[in-house]
CSV table of C-alpha atoms and ligand atoms in Angstrom, one decimal:
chain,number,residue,atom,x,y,z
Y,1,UNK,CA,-28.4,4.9,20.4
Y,2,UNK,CA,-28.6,1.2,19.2
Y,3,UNK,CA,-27.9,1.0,15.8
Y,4,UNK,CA,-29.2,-3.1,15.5
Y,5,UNK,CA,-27.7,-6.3,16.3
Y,6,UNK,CA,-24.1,-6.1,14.9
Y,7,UNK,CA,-24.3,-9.9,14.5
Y,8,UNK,CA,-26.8,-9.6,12.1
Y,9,UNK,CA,-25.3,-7.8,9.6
Y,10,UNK,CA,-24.7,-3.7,10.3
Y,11,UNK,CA,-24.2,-1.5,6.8
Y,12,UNK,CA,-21.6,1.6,7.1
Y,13,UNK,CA,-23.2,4.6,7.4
Y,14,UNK,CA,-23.6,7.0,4.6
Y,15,UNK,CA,-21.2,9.5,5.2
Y,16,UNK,CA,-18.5,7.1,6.3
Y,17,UNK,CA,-16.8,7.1,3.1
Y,18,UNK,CA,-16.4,10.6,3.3
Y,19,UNK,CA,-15.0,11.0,7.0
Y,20,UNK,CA,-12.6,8.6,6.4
Y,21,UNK,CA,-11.1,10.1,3.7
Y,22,UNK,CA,-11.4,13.3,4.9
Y,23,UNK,CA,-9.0,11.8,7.8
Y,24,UNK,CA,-6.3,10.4,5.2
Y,25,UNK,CA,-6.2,13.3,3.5
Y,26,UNK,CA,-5.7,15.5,6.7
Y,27,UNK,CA,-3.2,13.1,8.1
Y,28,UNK,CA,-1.4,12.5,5.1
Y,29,UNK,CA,1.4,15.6,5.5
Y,30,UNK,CA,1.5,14.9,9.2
Y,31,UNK,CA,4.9,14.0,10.6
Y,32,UNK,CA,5.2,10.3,12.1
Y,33,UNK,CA,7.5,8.3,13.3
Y,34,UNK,CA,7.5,5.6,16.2
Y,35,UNK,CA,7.6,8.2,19.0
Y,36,UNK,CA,7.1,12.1,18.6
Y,37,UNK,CA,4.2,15.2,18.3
Y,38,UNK,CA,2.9,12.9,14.6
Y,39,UNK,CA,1.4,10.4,15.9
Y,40,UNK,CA,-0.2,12.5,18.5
Y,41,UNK,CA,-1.7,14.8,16.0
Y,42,UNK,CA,-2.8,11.8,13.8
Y,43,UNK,CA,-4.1,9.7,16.7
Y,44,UNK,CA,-6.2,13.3,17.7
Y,45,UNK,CA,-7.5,14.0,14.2
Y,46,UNK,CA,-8.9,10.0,14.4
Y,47,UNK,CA,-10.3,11.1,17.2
Y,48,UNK,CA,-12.6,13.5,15.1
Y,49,UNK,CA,-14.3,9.9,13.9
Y,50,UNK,CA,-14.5,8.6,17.5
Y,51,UNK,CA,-12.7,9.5,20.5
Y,52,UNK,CA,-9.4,7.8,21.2
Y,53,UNK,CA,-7.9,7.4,23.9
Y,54,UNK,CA,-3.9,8.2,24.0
Y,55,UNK,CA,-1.6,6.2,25.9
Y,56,UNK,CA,2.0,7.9,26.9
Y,57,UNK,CA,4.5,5.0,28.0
Y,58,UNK,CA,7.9,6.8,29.0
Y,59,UNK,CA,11.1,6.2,27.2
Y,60,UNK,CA,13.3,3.6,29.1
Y,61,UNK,CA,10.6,1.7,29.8
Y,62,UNK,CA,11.3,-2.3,29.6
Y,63,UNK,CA,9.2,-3.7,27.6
Y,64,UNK,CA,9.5,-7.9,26.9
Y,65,UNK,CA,13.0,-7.6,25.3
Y,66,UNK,CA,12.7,-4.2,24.0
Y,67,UNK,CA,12.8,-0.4,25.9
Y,68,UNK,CA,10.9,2.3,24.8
Y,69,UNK,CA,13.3,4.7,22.6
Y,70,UNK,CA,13.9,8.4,23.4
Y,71,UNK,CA,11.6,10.5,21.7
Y,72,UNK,CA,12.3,12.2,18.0
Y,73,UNK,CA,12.0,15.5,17.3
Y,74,UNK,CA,12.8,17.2,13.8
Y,75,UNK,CA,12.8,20.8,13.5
Y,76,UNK,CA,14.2,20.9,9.7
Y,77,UNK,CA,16.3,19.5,7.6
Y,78,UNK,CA,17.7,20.2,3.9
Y,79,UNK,CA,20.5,20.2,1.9
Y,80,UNK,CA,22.0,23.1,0.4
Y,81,UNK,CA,23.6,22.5,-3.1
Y,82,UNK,CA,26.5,24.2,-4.3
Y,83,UNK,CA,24.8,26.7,-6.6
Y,84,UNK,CA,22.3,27.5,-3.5
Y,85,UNK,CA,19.4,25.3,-4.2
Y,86,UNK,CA,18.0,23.8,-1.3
Y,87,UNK,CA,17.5,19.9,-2.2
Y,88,UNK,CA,15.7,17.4,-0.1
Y,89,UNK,CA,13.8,19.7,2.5
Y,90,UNK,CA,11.5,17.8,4.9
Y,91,UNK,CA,9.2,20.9,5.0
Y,92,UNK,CA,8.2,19.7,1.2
Y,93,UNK,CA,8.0,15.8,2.0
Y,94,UNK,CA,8.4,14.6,5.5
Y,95,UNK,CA,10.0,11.3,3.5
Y,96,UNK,CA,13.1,13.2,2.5
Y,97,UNK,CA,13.9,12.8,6.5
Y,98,UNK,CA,16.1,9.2,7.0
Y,99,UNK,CA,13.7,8.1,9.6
Y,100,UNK,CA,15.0,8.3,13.1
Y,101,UNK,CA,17.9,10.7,12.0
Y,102,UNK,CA,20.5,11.7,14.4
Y,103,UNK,CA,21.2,16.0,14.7
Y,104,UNK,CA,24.2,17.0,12.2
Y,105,UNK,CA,25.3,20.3,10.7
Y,106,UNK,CA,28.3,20.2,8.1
Y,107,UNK,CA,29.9,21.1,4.9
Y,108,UNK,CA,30.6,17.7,3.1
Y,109,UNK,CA,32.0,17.3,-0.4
Y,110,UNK,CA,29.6,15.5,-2.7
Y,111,UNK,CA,31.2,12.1,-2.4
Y,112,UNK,CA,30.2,12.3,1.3
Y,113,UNK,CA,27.4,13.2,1.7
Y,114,UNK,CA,26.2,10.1,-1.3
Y,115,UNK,CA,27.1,8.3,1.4
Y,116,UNK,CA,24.0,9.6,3.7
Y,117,UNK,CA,21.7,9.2,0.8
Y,118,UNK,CA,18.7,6.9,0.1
Y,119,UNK,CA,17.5,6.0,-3.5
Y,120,UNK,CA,16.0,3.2,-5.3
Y,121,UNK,CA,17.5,3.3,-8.2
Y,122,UNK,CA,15.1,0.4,-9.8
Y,123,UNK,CA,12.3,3.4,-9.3
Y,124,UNK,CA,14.2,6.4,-10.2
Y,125,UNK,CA,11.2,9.0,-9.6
Y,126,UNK,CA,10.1,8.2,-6.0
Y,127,UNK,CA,11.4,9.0,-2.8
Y,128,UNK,CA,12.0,5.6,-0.9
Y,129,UNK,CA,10.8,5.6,2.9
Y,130,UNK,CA,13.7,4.9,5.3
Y,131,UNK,CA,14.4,4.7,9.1
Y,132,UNK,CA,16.9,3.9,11.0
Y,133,UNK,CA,15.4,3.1,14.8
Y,134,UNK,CA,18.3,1.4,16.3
Y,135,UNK,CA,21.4,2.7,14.9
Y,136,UNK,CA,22.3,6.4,15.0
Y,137,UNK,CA,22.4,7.9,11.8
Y,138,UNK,CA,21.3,10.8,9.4
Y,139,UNK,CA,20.4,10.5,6.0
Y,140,UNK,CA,18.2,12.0,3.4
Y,141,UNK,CA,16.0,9.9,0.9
Y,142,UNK,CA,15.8,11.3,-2.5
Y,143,UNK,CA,14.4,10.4,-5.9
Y,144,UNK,CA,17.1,8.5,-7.8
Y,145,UNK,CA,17.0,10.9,-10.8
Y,146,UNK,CA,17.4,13.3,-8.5
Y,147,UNK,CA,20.8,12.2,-7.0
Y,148,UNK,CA,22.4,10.9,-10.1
Y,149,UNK,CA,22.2,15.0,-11.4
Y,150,UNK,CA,24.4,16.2,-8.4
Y,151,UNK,CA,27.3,18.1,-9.4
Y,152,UNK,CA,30.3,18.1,-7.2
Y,153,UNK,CA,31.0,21.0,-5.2
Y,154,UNK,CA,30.5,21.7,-1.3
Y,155,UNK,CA,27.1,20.5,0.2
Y,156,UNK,CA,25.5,21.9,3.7
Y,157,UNK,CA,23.9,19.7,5.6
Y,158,UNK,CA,21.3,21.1,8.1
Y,159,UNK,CA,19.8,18.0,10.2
Y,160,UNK,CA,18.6,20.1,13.3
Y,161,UNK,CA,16.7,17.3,15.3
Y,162,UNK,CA,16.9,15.9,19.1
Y,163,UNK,CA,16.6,12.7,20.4
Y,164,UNK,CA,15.2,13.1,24.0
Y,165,UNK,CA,13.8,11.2,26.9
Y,166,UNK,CA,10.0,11.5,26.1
Y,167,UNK,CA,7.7,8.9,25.3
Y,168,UNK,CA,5.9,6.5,22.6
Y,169,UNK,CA,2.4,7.3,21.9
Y,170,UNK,CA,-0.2,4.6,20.8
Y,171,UNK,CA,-4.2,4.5,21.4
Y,172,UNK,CA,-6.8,2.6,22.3
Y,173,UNK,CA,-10.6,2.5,21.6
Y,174,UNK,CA,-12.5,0.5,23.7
Y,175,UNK,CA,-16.3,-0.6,22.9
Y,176,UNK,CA,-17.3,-2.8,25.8
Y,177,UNK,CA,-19.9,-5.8,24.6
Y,178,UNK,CA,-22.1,-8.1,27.1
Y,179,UNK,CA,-19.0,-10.3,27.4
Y,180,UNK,CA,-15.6,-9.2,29.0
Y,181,UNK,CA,-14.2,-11.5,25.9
Y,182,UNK,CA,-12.6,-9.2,23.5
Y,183,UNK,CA,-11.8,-8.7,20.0
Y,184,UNK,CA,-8.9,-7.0,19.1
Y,185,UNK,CA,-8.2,-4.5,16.0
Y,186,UNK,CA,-4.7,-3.4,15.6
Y,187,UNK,CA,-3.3,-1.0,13.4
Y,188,UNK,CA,-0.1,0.8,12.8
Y,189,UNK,CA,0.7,4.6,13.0
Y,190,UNK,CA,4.1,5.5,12.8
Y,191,UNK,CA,4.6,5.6,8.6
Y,192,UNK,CA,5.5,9.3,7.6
Y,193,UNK,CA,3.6,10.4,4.4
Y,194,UNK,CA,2.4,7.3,3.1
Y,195,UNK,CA,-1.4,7.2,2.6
Y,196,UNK,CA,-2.2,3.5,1.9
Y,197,UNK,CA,-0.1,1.6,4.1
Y,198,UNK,CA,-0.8,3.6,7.5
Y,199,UNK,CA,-3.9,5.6,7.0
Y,200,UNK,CA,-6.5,3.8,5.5
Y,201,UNK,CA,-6.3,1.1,8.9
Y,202,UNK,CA,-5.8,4.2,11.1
Y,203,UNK,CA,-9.3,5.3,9.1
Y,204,UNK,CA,-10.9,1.7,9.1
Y,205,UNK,CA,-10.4,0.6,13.0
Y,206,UNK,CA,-11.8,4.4,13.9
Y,207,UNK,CA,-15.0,4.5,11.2
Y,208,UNK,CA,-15.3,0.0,13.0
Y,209,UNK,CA,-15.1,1.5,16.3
Y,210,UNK,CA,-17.6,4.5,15.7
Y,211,UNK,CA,-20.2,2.1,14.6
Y,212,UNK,CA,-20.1,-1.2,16.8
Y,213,UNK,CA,-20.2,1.9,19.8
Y,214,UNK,CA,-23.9,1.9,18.1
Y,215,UNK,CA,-25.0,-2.0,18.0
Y,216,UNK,CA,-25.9,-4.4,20.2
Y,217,UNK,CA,-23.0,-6.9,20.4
Y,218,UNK,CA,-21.4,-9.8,22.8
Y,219,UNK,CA,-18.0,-9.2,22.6
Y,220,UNK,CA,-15.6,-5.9,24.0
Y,221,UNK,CA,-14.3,-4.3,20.8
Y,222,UNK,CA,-10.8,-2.9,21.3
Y,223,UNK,CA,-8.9,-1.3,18.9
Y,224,UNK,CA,-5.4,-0.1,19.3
Y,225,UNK,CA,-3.2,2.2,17.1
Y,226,UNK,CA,-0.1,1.5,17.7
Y,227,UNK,CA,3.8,2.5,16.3
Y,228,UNK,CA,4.9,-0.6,14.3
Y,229,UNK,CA,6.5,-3.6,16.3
Y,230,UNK,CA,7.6,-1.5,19.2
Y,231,UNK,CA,4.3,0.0,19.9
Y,232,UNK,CA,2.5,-3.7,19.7
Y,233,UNK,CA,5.0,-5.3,22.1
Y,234,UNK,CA,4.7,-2.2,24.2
Y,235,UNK,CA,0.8,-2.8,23.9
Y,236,UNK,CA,1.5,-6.6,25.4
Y,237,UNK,CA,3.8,-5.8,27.9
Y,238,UNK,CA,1.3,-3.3,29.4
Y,239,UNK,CA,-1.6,-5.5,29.3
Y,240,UNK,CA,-1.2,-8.9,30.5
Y,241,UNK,CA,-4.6,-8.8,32.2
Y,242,UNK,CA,-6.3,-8.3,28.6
Y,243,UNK,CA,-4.3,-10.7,27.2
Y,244,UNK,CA,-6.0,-13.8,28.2
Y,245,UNK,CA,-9.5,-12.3,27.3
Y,246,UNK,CA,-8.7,-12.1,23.4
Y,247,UNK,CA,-10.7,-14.2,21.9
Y,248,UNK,CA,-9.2,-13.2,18.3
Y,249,UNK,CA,-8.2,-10.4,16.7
Y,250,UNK,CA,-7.5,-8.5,13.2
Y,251,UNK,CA,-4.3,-6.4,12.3
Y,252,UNK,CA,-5.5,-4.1,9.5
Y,253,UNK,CA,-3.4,-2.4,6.9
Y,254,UNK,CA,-3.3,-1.1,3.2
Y,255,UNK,CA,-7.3,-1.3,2.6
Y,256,UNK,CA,-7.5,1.4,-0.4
Y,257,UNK,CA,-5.1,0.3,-3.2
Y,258,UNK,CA,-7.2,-1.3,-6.3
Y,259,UNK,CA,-6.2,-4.7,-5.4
Y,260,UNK,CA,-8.8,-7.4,-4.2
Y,261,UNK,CA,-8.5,-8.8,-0.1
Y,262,UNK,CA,-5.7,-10.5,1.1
Y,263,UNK,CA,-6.2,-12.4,4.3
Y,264,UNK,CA,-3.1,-13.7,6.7
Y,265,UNK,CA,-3.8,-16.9,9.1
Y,266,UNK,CA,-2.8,-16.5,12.3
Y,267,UNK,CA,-0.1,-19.0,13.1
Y,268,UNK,CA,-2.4,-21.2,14.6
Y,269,UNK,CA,-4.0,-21.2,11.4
Y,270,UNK,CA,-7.8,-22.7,12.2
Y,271,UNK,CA,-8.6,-20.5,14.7
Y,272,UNK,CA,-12.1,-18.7,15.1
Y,273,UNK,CA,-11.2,-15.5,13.2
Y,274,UNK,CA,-9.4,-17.9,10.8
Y,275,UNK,CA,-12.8,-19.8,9.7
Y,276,UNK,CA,-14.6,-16.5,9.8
Y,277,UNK,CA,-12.3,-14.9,7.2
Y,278,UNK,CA,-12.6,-18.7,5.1
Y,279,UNK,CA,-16.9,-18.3,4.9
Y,280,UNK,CA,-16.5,-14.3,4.7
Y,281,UNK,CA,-13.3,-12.5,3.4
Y,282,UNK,CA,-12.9,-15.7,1.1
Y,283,UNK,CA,-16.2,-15.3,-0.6
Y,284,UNK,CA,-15.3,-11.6,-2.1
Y,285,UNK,CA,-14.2,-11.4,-5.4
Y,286,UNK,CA,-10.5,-11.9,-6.4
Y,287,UNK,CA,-9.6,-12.8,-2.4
Y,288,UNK,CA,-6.6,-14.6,-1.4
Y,289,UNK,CA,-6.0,-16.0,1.9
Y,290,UNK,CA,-2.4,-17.5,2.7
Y,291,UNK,CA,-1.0,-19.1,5.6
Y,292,UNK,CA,1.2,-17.5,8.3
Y,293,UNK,CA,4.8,-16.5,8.0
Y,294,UNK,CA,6.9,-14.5,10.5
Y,295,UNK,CA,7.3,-11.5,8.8
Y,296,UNK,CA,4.9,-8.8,8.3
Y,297,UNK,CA,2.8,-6.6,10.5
Y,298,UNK,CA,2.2,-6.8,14.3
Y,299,UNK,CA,0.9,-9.8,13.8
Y,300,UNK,CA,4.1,-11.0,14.0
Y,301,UNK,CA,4.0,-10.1,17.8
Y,302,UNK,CA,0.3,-11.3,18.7
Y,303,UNK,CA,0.9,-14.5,17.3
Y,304,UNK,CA,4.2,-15.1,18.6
Y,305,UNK,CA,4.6,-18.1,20.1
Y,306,UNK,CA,3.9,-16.6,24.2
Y,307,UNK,CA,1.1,-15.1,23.4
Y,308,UNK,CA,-0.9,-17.2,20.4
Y,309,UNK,CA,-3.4,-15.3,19.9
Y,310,UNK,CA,-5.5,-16.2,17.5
Y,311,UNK,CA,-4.8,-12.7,15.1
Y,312,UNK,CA,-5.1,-12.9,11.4
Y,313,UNK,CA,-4.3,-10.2,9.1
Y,314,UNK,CA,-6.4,-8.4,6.4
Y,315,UNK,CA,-5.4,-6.1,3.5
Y,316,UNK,CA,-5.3,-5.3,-0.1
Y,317,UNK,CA,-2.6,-6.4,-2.3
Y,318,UNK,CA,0.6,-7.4,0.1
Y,319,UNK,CA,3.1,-4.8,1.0
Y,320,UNK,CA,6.3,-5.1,-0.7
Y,321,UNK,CA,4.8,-6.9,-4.1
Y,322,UNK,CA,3.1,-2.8,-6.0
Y,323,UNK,CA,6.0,-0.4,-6.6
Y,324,UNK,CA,4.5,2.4,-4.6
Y,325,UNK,CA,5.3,0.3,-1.7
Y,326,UNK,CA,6.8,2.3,1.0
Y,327,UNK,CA,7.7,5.2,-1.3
Y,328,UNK,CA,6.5,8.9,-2.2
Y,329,UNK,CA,3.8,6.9,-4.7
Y,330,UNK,CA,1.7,5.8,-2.1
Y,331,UNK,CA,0.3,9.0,-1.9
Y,332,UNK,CA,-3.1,10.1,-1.8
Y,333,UNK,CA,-4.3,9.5,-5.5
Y,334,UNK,CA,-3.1,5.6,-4.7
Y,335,UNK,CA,-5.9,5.2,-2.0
Y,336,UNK,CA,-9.5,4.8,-3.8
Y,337,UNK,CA,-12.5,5.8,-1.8
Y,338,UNK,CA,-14.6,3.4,-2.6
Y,339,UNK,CA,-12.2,0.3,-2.1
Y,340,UNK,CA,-11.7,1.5,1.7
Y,341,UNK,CA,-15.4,1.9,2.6
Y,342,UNK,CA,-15.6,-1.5,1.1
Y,343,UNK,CA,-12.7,-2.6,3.3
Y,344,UNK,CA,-14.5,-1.4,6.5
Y,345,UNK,CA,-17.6,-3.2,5.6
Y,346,UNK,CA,-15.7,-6.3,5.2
Y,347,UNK,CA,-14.3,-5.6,8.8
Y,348,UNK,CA,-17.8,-5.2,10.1
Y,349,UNK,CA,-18.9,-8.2,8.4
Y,350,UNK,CA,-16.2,-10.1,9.7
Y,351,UNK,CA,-16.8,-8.7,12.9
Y,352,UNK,CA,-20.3,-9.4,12.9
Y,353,UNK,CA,-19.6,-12.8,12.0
Y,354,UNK,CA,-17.5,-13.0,14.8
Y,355,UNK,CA,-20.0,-12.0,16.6
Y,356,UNK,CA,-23.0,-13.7,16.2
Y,357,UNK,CA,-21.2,-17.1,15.9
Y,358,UNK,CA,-22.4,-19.8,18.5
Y,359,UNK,CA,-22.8,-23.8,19.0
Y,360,UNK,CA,-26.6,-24.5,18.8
Y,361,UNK,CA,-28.3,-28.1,19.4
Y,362,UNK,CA,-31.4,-29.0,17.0
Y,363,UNK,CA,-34.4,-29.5,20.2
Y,364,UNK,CA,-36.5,-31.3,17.7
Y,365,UNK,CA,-34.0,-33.6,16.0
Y,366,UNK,CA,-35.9,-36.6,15.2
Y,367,UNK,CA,-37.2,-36.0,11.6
Y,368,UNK,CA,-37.9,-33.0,10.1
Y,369,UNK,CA,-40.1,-29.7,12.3
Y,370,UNK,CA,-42.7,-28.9,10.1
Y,371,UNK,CA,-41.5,-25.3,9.3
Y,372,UNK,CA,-44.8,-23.3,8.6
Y,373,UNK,CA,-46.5,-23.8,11.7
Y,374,UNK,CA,-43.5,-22.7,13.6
Y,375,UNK,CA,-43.9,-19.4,11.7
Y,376,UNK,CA,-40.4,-20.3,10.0
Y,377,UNK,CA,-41.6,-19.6,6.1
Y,378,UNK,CA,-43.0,-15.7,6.6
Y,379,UNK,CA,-39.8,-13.9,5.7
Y,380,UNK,CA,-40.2,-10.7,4.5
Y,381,UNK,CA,-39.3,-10.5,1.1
Y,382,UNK,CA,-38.7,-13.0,-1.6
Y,383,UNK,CA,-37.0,-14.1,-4.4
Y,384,UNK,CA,-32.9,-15.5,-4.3
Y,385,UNK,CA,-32.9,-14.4,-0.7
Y,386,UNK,CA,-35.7,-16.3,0.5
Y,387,UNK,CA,-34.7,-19.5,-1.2
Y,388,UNK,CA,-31.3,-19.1,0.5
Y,389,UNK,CA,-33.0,-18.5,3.8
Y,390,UNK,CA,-35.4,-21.6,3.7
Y,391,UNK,CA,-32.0,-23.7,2.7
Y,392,UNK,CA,-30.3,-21.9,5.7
Y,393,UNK,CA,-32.9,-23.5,7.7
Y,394,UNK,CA,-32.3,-27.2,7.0
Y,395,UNK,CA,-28.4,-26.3,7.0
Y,396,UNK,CA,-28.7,-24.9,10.6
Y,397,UNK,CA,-31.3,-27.7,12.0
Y,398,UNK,CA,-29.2,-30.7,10.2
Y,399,UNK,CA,-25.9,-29.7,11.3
Y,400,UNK,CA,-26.5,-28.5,15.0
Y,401,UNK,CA,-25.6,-31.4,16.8
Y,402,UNK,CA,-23.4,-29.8,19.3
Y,403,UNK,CA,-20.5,-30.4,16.9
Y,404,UNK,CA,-20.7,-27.6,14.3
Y,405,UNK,CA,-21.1,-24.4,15.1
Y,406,UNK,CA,-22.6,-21.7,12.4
Y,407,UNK,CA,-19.0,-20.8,10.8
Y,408,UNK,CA,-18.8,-24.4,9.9
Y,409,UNK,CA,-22.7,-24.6,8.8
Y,410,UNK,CA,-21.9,-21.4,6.5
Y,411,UNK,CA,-18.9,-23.6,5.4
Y,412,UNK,CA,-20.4,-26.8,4.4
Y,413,UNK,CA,-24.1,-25.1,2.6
Y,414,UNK,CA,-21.8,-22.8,0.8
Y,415,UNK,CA,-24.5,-19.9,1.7
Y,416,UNK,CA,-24.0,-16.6,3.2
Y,417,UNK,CA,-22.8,-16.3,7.1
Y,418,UNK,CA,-25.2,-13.6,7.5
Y,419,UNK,CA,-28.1,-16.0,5.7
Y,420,UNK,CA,-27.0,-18.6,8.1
Y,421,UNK,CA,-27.2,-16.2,11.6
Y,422,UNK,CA,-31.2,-15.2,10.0
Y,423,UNK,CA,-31.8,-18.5,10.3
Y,424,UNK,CA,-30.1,-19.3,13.3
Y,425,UNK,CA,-31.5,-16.6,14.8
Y,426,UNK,CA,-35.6,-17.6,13.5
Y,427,UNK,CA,-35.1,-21.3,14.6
Y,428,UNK,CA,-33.8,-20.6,18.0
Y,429,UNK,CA,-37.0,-17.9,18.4
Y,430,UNK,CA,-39.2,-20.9,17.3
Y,431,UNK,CA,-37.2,-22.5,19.8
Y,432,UNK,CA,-36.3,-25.2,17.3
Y,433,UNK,CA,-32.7,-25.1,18.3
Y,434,UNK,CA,-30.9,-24.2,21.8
Y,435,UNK,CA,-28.1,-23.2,23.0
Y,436,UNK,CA,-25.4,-26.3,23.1
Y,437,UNK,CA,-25.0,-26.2,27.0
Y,438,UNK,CA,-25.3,-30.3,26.9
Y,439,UNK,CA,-29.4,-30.0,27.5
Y,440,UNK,CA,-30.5,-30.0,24.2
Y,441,UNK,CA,-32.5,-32.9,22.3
Y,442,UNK,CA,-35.4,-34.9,23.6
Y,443,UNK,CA,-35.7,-38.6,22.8
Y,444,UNK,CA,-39.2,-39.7,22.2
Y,445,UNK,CA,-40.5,-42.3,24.4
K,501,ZN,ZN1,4.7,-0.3,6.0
């Protein structure tokens, strides 16, 4: 099924909005963590958008300075108050659970057992999200409000959970192109009940995936789901023969909160998918884009300096700066339909743009072609569009010298990429332009 040229612009399909959310909503209660059966199920239901391929990497494994932990399993967990209630139950919200938590079952007075709880006590009503990977512990996180109310008495604890040799989980989509060059999509999967930051990239990269599978494109699209920082570096230790082939990349996260783009630079900073983002992401309404910094997403590990690949970021408004950030309010009634099928057609576009960029050399470059008898001025259509077409034109033969390819031509006009890529696309049909292979231009005699 060939669903068009994806350089040349390809629209999300109808009923994309609705599968998408109809995936964050599903996953939402599901239990993740870095390892266990929660990312499993999640990276399975994704696979109800397009299939996805799961990767099992044992625990022990090296991987670049790290090993793969043991696997987590929870069972339950609660707390049973004095009077009988039972306060912070996983079964009710799977953040109640101190990421990570080691098994413990105990009578503690209430002075202990504060000591094993989680609060934010600068948002008193939501449970904070809180893990701790790499040192044993247990704890419950709890609604500040919540805690401050305890009375003191007795408290059981009941943390019946395992920590076992198993494995981590991630997945991979892969959407091979004319080109063994490869664009990568990473997103994270390992956040518990959280709905922006987790679900709405798991929901973008598979709704990308399902429709560049239906285009005609140059590059391999592969997208991985991966547990945060572990599961990335476990990603680049397993794949140092795909490495070299990534042309750039995209980590995706947090696309349905109200807030307009955000776009990171890879550390590089100029790179391909940098400029793209510059004529593309740049151009939306209300959209930043801010230099790199080492902290973050698993950007943080693409770009690092070993690797350098040339991975930017894109989101909403930046994680840690909206107070639902990593607690019970990112919930579902925080992520707005509309903002993240707008977020996966701004991934497509940039993708497309990606895509369809190319180095051309102007074959007739002494004065100006005469455009109607090339059959250059019979766009369909009329009206703004045209205009900006028939500029596009001149932009494309005036600046394809060999030096600018069309991401800088879409720079300097000001006009859309996908205007410039028509035009591109007509002249080099008229064969007004060429490819730049070092050929191009013809001196009259
Ligand atoms: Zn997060």
């Amino acid at each position: 099924m060939e669903g068009g040229d994806l350089g040349h612009g390809i629209e999300l399909s109808a009923d994309a909005t609705e599968r998408m959310m109809s995936f964050v909503e599903d996953a939402y209660p599901y239990f993740r963590s870095i390892t266990g059966e929660g990312v499993r199920q999640t990276l399975r239901r994704a696979s109800e958008i397009t299939p996805v391929e799961l990767v099992e990497v044992p625990s022990g494994t090296p991987v670049l300075d790290w090993t793969v932990p043991d696997e987590w399993i929870v069972r339950e967990a609660y707390v049973v108050a004095p009077d009988g209630t039972r306060l912070f139950d996983v079964a009710d919200h799977n953040l109640h659970l101190l990421g990570y938590s080691v098994p413990f079952r105990g009578t503690l007075p209430l002075d202990e057992l504060k000591e094993h709880l989680y609060t934010d006590p600068e948002l008193p009503d939501l449970i904070p999200n809180r893990s701790s990977f790499y040192v044993p512990r247990w704890g419950f996180c709890a609604a500040h409000r919540q805690v401050e109310a305890l009375r003191p008495g007795a408290y059981e604890v009941v943390v019946d959970t395992e920590l076992v040799p198993g494995s981590l989980t991630y997945g991979e989509i892969v959407v091979p192109g004319e080109e063994a060059d490869e664009v990568l999509i990473s997103t994270h999967v390992d956040h518990p009940s959280l709905a922006n930051d987790n679900l709405t990239g798991i929901a973008v990269a598979a709704e990308v995936a399902r429709t560049i599978a239906t285009t005609r494109h140059r590059y391999t699209y592969r997208f991985v789901f991966v547990p945060s920082v572990i599961g990335a570096i476990t990603w680049l230790a397993r794949n140092p023969d795909v490495v070299p082939r990534v042309r750039c990349g995209l980590v995706i996260t947090g696309l349905g909160d109200s807030g307009a783009f955000v776009y990171k630079r890879s550390r590089r900073g100029a790179t391909l998918i940098d400029r793209v983002a510059e004529v593309v992401v740049g151009r939306s309404p209300g959209a930043e884009l801010i230099d790199w910094y080492p902290f973050g997403y698993d950007e943080r590990q693409y770009c690092s300096p070993g690797f350098d690949l040339a991975v930017g970021r894109l989101s909403r408004t930046l994680h840690g700066t909206f107070p639902e950030y990593h607690t019970s309010g990112d919930d579902l009634s925080f992520v707005d339909a509309g903002q993240v099928a707008a977020a996966a057609q701004m991934v497509l576009d940039v993708l497309g743009a990606v895509d369809a960029n190319d180095t051309y050399r102007n074959l007739r470059p002494y004065g100006e072609p005469r455009l109607g008898p090339h059959g250059l001025l019979n766009r369909v259509g009329g009206g703004g569009a045209t205009a900006a077409y028939e500029q596009a034109l001149f932009w494309v033969l005036s600046l394809s010298d060999g030096d600018h390819d069309l991401v800088a031509i879409a720079q300097a006009s000001g006009l859309a990429m996908a205007t410039i890529v028509e035009a591109a696309g007509r002249l080099l049909d008229a064969g007004l332009i060429g490819p730049d292979d070092g050929a191009g231009g013809s001196v009259p005699g």
